[in-house]
Coordinates of C-alpha atoms in Angstrom, one line a residue:
Chain A
M1244 CA -26.3 -37.2 41.8
N1245 CA -25.8 -40.9 42.5
K1246 CA -27.3 -43.6 40.3
L1247 CA -30.0 -44.7 42.7
A1248 CA -31.2 -41.2 43.2
Q1249 CA -31.5 -40.8 39.5
K1250 CA -33.4 -44.0 39.3
Y1251 CA -35.9 -43.5 42.1
L1252 CA -36.1 -39.8 43.0
R1253 CA -37.5 -36.7 41.4
P1254 CA -34.6 -34.7 39.9
S1255 CA -36.4 -31.4 40.4
Q1256 CA -36.4 -31.9 44.2
I1257 CA -32.7 -32.5 44.5
P1258 CA -30.8 -30.9 46.2
T1259 CA -33.2 -31.5 49.0
K1260 CA -34.6 -29.0 51.5
A1261 CA -32.7 -30.6 54.4
C1262 CA -30.1 -28.5 56.3
H1263 CA -26.4 -29.3 55.8
G1264 CA -25.3 -32.4 57.6
C1265 CA -28.8 -33.6 58.3
G1266 CA -29.1 -37.4 58.5
I1267 CA -32.4 -37.8 56.7
G1268 CA -30.7 -37.9 53.3
M1269 CA -28.3 -40.6 54.4
I1270 CA -31.2 -42.8 55.7
E1271 CA -33.1 -42.2 52.5
N1272 CA -30.1 -43.2 50.5
W1273 CA -29.9 -46.5 52.4
L1274 CA -33.7 -47.0 51.9
L1275 CA -33.1 -46.7 48.2
Q1276 CA -30.3 -49.2 48.4
A1277 CA -32.5 -51.7 50.3
I1278 CA -35.3 -51.2 47.7
D1279 CA -32.9 -51.6 44.8
E1280 CA -31.3 -54.8 46.3
L1281 CA -34.7 -56.3 46.7
G1282 CA -35.4 -55.7 43.0
L1283 CA -38.4 -53.4 43.6
K1284 CA -39.3 -50.8 41.0
Q1285 CA -40.6 -47.3 41.5
E1286 CA -44.2 -48.4 41.0
D1287 CA -44.0 -51.2 43.5
V1288 CA -43.4 -49.0 46.5
V1289 CA -45.7 -46.3 48.0
F1290 CA -44.0 -43.8 50.3
G1291 CA -46.1 -42.3 53.0
T1292 CA -45.1 -39.5 55.4
G1293 CA -46.5 -37.1 58.0
I1294 CA -45.4 -33.7 58.9
G1295 CA -42.0 -32.3 59.8
C1296 CA -38.4 -32.5 58.6
V1297 CA -38.8 -36.2 57.6
G1298 CA -42.1 -35.7 55.9
R1299 CA -40.9 -32.6 54.0
Q1300 CA -38.0 -34.4 52.4
T1301 CA -39.2 -37.9 51.7
F1302 CA -42.7 -36.9 50.4
A1303 CA -41.2 -34.4 47.9
T1304 CA -38.3 -36.5 46.7
W1305 CA -39.7 -40.0 46.0
G1306 CA -40.5 -40.4 42.3
G1307 CA -43.3 -43.0 42.5
D1308 CA -46.6 -42.9 44.3
N1309 CA -46.5 -41.2 47.7
F1310 CA -48.8 -39.4 50.1
G1311 CA -48.4 -36.8 52.8
A1312 CA -50.8 -37.2 55.7
T1313 CA -51.6 -34.8 58.5
H1314 CA -49.5 -34.9 61.7
G1315 CA -49.4 -38.4 63.1
R1316 CA -52.1 -39.8 60.7
A1317 CA -49.8 -41.4 58.1
L1318 CA -50.7 -44.9 59.3
A1319 CA -54.4 -44.2 59.1
V1320 CA -54.0 -43.3 55.4
A1321 CA -51.7 -46.3 54.9
T1322 CA -54.3 -48.6 56.4
G1323 CA -56.9 -47.6 53.8
L1324 CA -54.4 -47.8 51.0
K1325 CA -53.2 -51.3 52.1
I1326 CA -56.8 -52.6 52.1
A1327 CA -57.4 -51.1 48.7
Q1328 CA -54.2 -52.2 47.0
P1329 CA -52.6 -55.0 49.1
D1330 CA -50.0 -56.0 46.5
K1331 CA -47.8 -52.9 46.9
K1332 CA -45.1 -52.3 49.5
Y1333 CA -45.9 -49.4 51.9
L1334 CA -42.9 -47.6 53.3
V1335 CA -44.2 -45.1 55.9
V1336 CA -41.4 -42.8 56.8
V1337 CA -42.3 -40.7 59.8
G1338 CA -40.5 -38.6 62.4
D1339 CA -40.5 -39.1 66.1
G1340 CA -43.4 -36.7 66.6
D1341 CA -45.5 -38.7 64.1
A1342 CA -44.6 -42.0 65.5
A1343 CA -44.1 -41.5 69.2
A1344 CA -46.1 -38.4 70.2
I1345 CA -49.3 -37.5 68.3
G1346 CA -49.5 -40.7 66.3
T1347 CA -48.7 -43.2 69.1
S1348 CA -52.2 -44.7 69.2
H1349 CA -52.3 -45.1 65.4
L1350 CA -48.9 -46.8 65.7
I1351 CA -50.0 -49.1 68.5
H1352 CA -53.2 -50.2 66.8
A1353 CA -51.5 -50.7 63.4
A1354 CA -49.0 -53.0 65.2
R1355 CA -51.8 -54.8 67.0
R1356 CA -53.6 -55.5 63.7
N1357 CA -50.4 -56.5 62.0
L1358 CA -51.0 -54.1 59.2
G1359 CA -48.6 -54.9 56.3
V1360 CA -46.6 -51.7 56.2
T1361 CA -43.0 -50.9 57.1
V1362 CA -42.7 -47.9 59.4
V1363 CA -39.3 -46.2 59.4
C1364 CA -39.2 -43.9 62.4
E1365 CA -36.5 -41.3 61.7
D1366 CA -35.8 -39.8 65.1
N1367 CA -33.8 -36.6 65.6
M1368 CA -34.9 -36.4 69.2
G1369 CA -37.1 -33.4 69.0
Y1370 CA -39.4 -31.2 66.9
E1371 CA -36.6 -29.7 64.9
S1372 CA -38.6 -28.2 62.0
T1373 CA -40.5 -26.0 64.4
G1374 CA -37.5 -24.7 66.3
G1375 CA -36.2 -27.5 68.4
Q1376 CA -38.8 -28.2 71.1
F1377 CA -38.4 -31.4 73.1
S1378 CA -40.3 -34.6 72.1
P1379 CA -40.9 -37.8 74.0
T1380 CA -37.7 -39.3 72.6
T1381 CA -35.4 -36.5 73.8
P1382 CA -33.0 -38.0 76.2
A1383 CA -33.7 -37.0 79.9
G1384 CA -31.7 -34.0 81.1
Y1385 CA -30.8 -32.6 77.7
V1386 CA -31.4 -28.9 77.0
T1387 CA -33.7 -28.0 74.1
N1388 CA -35.5 -24.8 73.0
S1389 CA -38.5 -25.6 75.2
S1390 CA -36.6 -27.2 78.1
P1391 CA -33.9 -24.7 79.0
Y1392 CA -33.2 -26.4 82.4
G1393 CA -33.0 -29.9 80.9
M1394 CA -35.7 -32.3 79.8
V1395 CA -37.5 -33.4 83.0
E1396 CA -39.3 -36.4 81.6
P1397 CA -37.7 -39.8 81.0
S1398 CA -37.2 -40.8 77.4
F1399 CA -39.8 -42.9 75.6
D1400 CA -38.9 -46.0 73.6
P1401 CA -41.3 -46.7 70.7
C1402 CA -39.6 -50.1 70.0
D1403 CA -40.8 -51.5 73.3
V1404 CA -44.3 -50.2 72.8
V1405 CA -44.8 -51.7 69.3
K1406 CA -43.2 -55.0 70.3
A1407 CA -45.7 -55.2 73.3
A1408 CA -48.5 -54.2 70.9
G1409 CA -47.8 -57.2 68.6
A1410 CA -45.5 -55.9 65.8
T1411 CA -43.9 -58.8 64.0
F1412 CA -40.5 -57.1 63.2
V1413 CA -38.9 -54.4 65.4
A1414 CA -35.4 -53.1 65.0
E1415 CA -33.3 -50.0 66.0
T1416 CA -30.3 -48.5 64.3
T1417 CA -28.6 -45.1 64.0
A1418 CA -27.4 -42.9 61.2
T1419 CA -23.8 -44.2 61.6
Q1420 CA -24.7 -47.9 60.8
W1421 CA -25.2 -48.0 57.1
H1422 CA -24.8 -51.8 56.4
Q1423 CA -26.9 -52.8 59.4
T1424 CA -29.7 -50.4 58.4
I1425 CA -29.8 -51.6 54.8
K1426 CA -30.0 -55.3 56.0
I1427 CA -32.7 -54.4 58.5
V1428 CA -34.8 -52.5 56.0
K1429 CA -34.6 -55.4 53.6
K1430 CA -35.8 -57.8 56.2
A1431 CA -38.5 -55.4 57.2
L1432 CA -39.8 -55.1 53.6
Q1433 CA -39.9 -58.9 53.3
N1434 CA -42.1 -59.3 56.3
D1435 CA -45.8 -59.6 55.4
G1436 CA -46.9 -57.7 58.5
F1437 CA -46.1 -54.7 60.6
S1438 CA -42.4 -53.8 60.6
F1439 CA -41.0 -51.0 62.7
V1440 CA -37.5 -49.7 62.2
H1441 CA -36.3 -46.9 64.6
V1442 CA -33.3 -44.9 63.2
R1443 CA -31.7 -42.1 65.1
F1444 CA -30.0 -39.3 63.2
P1445 CA -28.3 -36.0 64.0
C1446 CA -29.8 -32.6 63.8
N1447 CA -27.3 -29.8 63.6
E1448 CA -29.4 -26.7 63.6
N1449 CA -31.6 -27.3 66.7
F1450 CA -30.8 -30.4 68.7
G1451 CA -27.1 -30.1 68.1
A1452 CA -27.1 -26.3 68.8
Y1453 CA -29.2 -26.5 72.0
A1454 CA -28.4 -29.9 73.6
L1455 CA -24.8 -30.4 72.4
G1456 CA -23.8 -26.8 72.1
T1457 CA -22.4 -27.0 68.6
R1458 CA -23.5 -26.8 65.0
D1459 CA -20.4 -28.8 63.9
T1460 CA -21.8 -31.5 61.6
L1461 CA -18.9 -33.9 62.4
K1462 CA -19.3 -33.5 66.2
N1463 CA -23.0 -34.2 66.0
L1464 CA -22.6 -37.3 64.0
E1465 CA -19.7 -38.4 66.3
W1466 CA -22.1 -37.9 69.3
I1467 CA -24.6 -40.4 67.7
W1468 CA -21.7 -42.8 67.1
E1469 CA -20.4 -42.6 70.6
H1470 CA -23.9 -43.3 72.1
T1471 CA -24.2 -46.3 69.8
Q1472 CA -20.8 -47.6 70.9
G1473 CA -21.3 -46.8 74.6
R1474 CA -18.0 -44.9 75.0
T1475 CA -16.5 -41.6 73.9
A1476 CA -13.6 -41.2 71.5
D1477 CA -11.2 -40.9 74.5
G1478 CA -12.5 -44.1 76.0
K1479 CA -14.9 -42.9 78.7
P1480 CA -18.3 -44.4 79.1
T1481 CA -21.2 -42.3 77.8
D1482 CA -24.2 -41.2 79.9
F1483 CA -26.5 -43.7 78.1
T1484 CA -26.3 -46.2 75.3
W1485 CA -28.7 -47.1 72.5
E1486 CA -29.0 -50.8 72.0
T1487 CA -29.2 -51.3 68.2
G1488 CA -30.0 -54.3 66.1
I1489 CA -33.0 -56.5 65.5
K1490 CA -35.0 -56.5 68.8
H1491 CA -37.8 -58.8 67.7
D1492 CA -38.2 -60.9 64.6
A1493 CA -41.4 -63.0 64.1
S1494 CA -41.7 -62.3 60.4
N1495 CA -44.7 -63.8 58.7
S1496 CA -45.8 -65.5 61.9
R1497 CA -49.3 -63.9 62.0
P1498 CA -51.8 -63.3 59.2
E1499 CA -51.7 -59.8 57.8
F1500 CA -54.6 -57.4 58.5
S1501 CA -55.9 -56.7 55.0
K1502 CA -55.8 -60.5 54.3
I1503 CA -57.9 -61.2 57.3
L1504 CA -60.4 -58.6 56.2
R1505 CA -60.6 -60.0 52.7
D1506 CA -61.1 -63.5 54.0
L1507 CA -63.8 -62.2 56.3
V1508 CA -65.7 -60.4 53.5
R1509 CA -65.5 -63.4 51.3
K1510 CA -66.9 -65.6 54.1
A1511 CA -69.7 -63.1 54.7
G1512 CA -70.7 -63.7 51.1
G1513 CA -70.2 -62.0 47.7
T1514 CA -70.9 -58.4 48.3
P1515 CA -69.7 -55.9 45.7
A1516 CA -66.9 -54.9 48.0
S1517 CA -65.5 -58.4 48.2
A1518 CA -65.7 -58.7 44.4
A1519 CA -63.7 -55.6 44.1
L1520 CA -61.2 -56.9 46.6
D1521 CA -60.9 -60.2 44.7
R1522 CA -60.3 -58.3 41.4
V1523 CA -57.4 -56.7 43.1
E1524 CA -56.1 -60.1 44.1
G1525 CA -56.6 -61.5 40.7
V1526 CA -59.1 -64.1 41.9
V1527 CA -62.1 -64.9 39.8
V1528 CA -65.4 -65.3 41.8
D1529 CA -68.0 -67.7 40.5
D1530 CA -71.5 -66.4 41.2
Chain B
M574 CA -13.1 -45.8 68.6
P575 CA -13.9 -42.6 66.8
L576 CA -16.0 -42.6 63.6
F577 CA -13.8 -40.0 61.9
K578 CA -10.1 -40.9 62.0
P579 CA -7.7 -38.0 61.4
E580 CA -4.9 -40.1 60.0
K581 CA -5.0 -41.1 56.3
K582 CA -3.7 -44.5 55.1
Q583 CA -1.1 -45.2 52.5
I584 CA -2.4 -45.7 49.0
A585 CA -3.1 -49.3 48.5
Q586 CA -2.2 -51.4 45.5
N587 CA -5.8 -51.6 44.1
A588 CA -6.1 -47.8 44.1
G589 CA -6.9 -45.8 41.0
K590 CA -9.5 -48.2 39.5
W591 CA -12.5 -46.1 40.5
D592 CA -14.4 -43.2 39.0
V593 CA -15.4 -40.8 41.7
V594 CA -18.0 -38.2 40.6
I595 CA -19.3 -35.5 42.9
S596 CA -22.1 -33.1 42.0
E597 CA -20.6 -29.9 43.3
D598 CA -23.8 -27.9 42.7
M599 CA -25.8 -30.1 45.1
C600 CA -23.1 -30.3 47.8
K601 CA -24.0 -28.6 51.2
A602 CA -20.5 -28.8 52.5
C603 CA -21.1 -31.0 55.5
G604 CA -17.6 -32.4 55.3
F605 CA -18.5 -36.0 56.0
C606 CA -16.9 -37.4 52.8
L607 CA -13.7 -35.5 53.5
Q608 CA -13.5 -36.8 57.0
I609 CA -14.5 -40.4 56.5
C610 CA -12.4 -41.0 53.4
P611 CA -9.5 -43.2 54.5
V612 CA -7.1 -42.2 51.6
D613 CA -7.7 -38.4 51.1
V614 CA -9.6 -38.2 47.8
F615 CA -11.7 -35.0 48.5
A616 CA -10.8 -31.4 49.3
W617 CA -12.7 -28.1 49.8
R618 CA -13.3 -25.9 46.7
R619 CA -12.6 -22.2 47.2
T620 CA -15.5 -20.8 45.2
A621 CA -19.1 -21.1 46.2
N622 CA -21.7 -23.2 44.4
R623 CA -25.2 -21.9 43.4
L624 CA -26.5 -22.9 46.9
G625 CA -23.9 -20.6 48.5
W626 CA -21.8 -23.4 50.1
F627 CA -18.1 -24.0 49.5
P628 CA -18.4 -27.6 48.2
M629 CA -16.1 -30.6 48.0
Y630 CA -14.4 -31.6 44.9
V631 CA -12.5 -34.7 43.9
A632 CA -8.9 -33.7 44.3
H633 CA -7.1 -37.1 44.2
E634 CA -9.2 -39.6 42.3
A635 CA -6.2 -41.9 41.8
N636 CA -6.1 -42.6 45.6
C637 CA -9.6 -44.1 45.6
I638 CA -9.8 -47.7 46.8
G639 CA -13.6 -48.1 46.3
C640 CA -14.5 -48.5 49.9
M641 CA -17.8 -46.6 49.2
L642 CA -17.8 -44.9 52.7
C643 CA -18.3 -41.5 51.0
Y644 CA -21.2 -42.9 48.9
Q645 CA -22.9 -44.2 52.1
I646 CA -22.4 -41.2 54.2
C647 CA -23.3 -38.4 51.8
P648 CA -26.7 -36.9 52.9
D649 CA -27.3 -35.1 49.6
F650 CA -27.0 -38.0 47.0
C651 CA -24.0 -36.1 45.5
I652 CA -21.3 -38.8 45.2
N653 CA -21.2 -41.7 42.8
V654 CA -18.4 -44.2 42.8
A655 CA -18.1 -46.8 40.1
P656 CA -15.4 -49.0 38.7
K657 CA -13.5 -47.4 35.8
A658 CA -14.3 -48.7 32.4
E659 CA -11.5 -50.9 31.1
A660 CA -9.4 -49.1 28.6
E661 CA -9.5 -50.7 25.2
P662 CA -6.2 -52.3 24.2
A663 CA -4.3 -50.2 21.7
V664 CA -4.5 -51.6 18.2
A665 CA -1.1 -52.1 16.5
S666 CA -1.0 -50.0 13.4

């Protein structure tokens, strides 16, 4: 086990429940590196997840405080926690179903309010833990378990949606860009507001098997890399390209949601709730 | 440009200064470390681990140049790469 996993994760949950060659572990390793480079401890970070492959791994492995919400509702739970304990960092690690399908409205409204959490959307382009059905982020035309003649709907880009909704930090990377992902997650964690990081990773067991026709781990990761670069290994252009990098950076430009609420409660005048919130902040209220 | 390059490079001058440790019982044999390593440090083991996979092992640690590509790409937190501790100078008797 590497040193960061020993420092931050639960040893009883390693090896993880992920399939072989699944990219969730890589991304979690890079999240640990970003947390470690920022000097954060286990008790400073709260991990939140929803349901699915991503929820199953990250909820079980993080050694500090964490929560597992119902499908798509991780941000609703995170909103309450952020208001109650605003001095912690919230890392809400959700899959594409949680972020872009059932939880889209929670995502949009958390971005609109500028809630101070970092959402890492780990996207394997389908509902892979339930057998490989298509999701809104499945590329158009690709065969999945529930679209045997090819996905008929166009693909959905959650980055554009949260940017339009008012998120202050939006970025996209893939599971082949480790240094870029670590830098982006560090910037996202330093933003006192809503940060959204969209990371695509390979699924061998379902998306790879149905859409790409192979369970070869190397070919699946290579496919992700080719669509990041825009050309295949033999030099031909790919059918589409993901534009990665920071898409929108207005870090710390807007007041954060829980801070607005606390200011409002204080202005409304000394209720028990505001006194409790001030105790959390460490501010003494003179009655 | 492919992510996994089949050809391996010659051993560089700064090789051999790194401790490469792999937890073979946690390895799920995805093969990423073997393919991305530019200097051929890893190899397949021929006996299964307790998960039932035929894992990687560190075959040629002296080749390691400390690029950390295997550390970054391993999805199961198996690999740790750290500089070797300096050997203490021999005391003349």
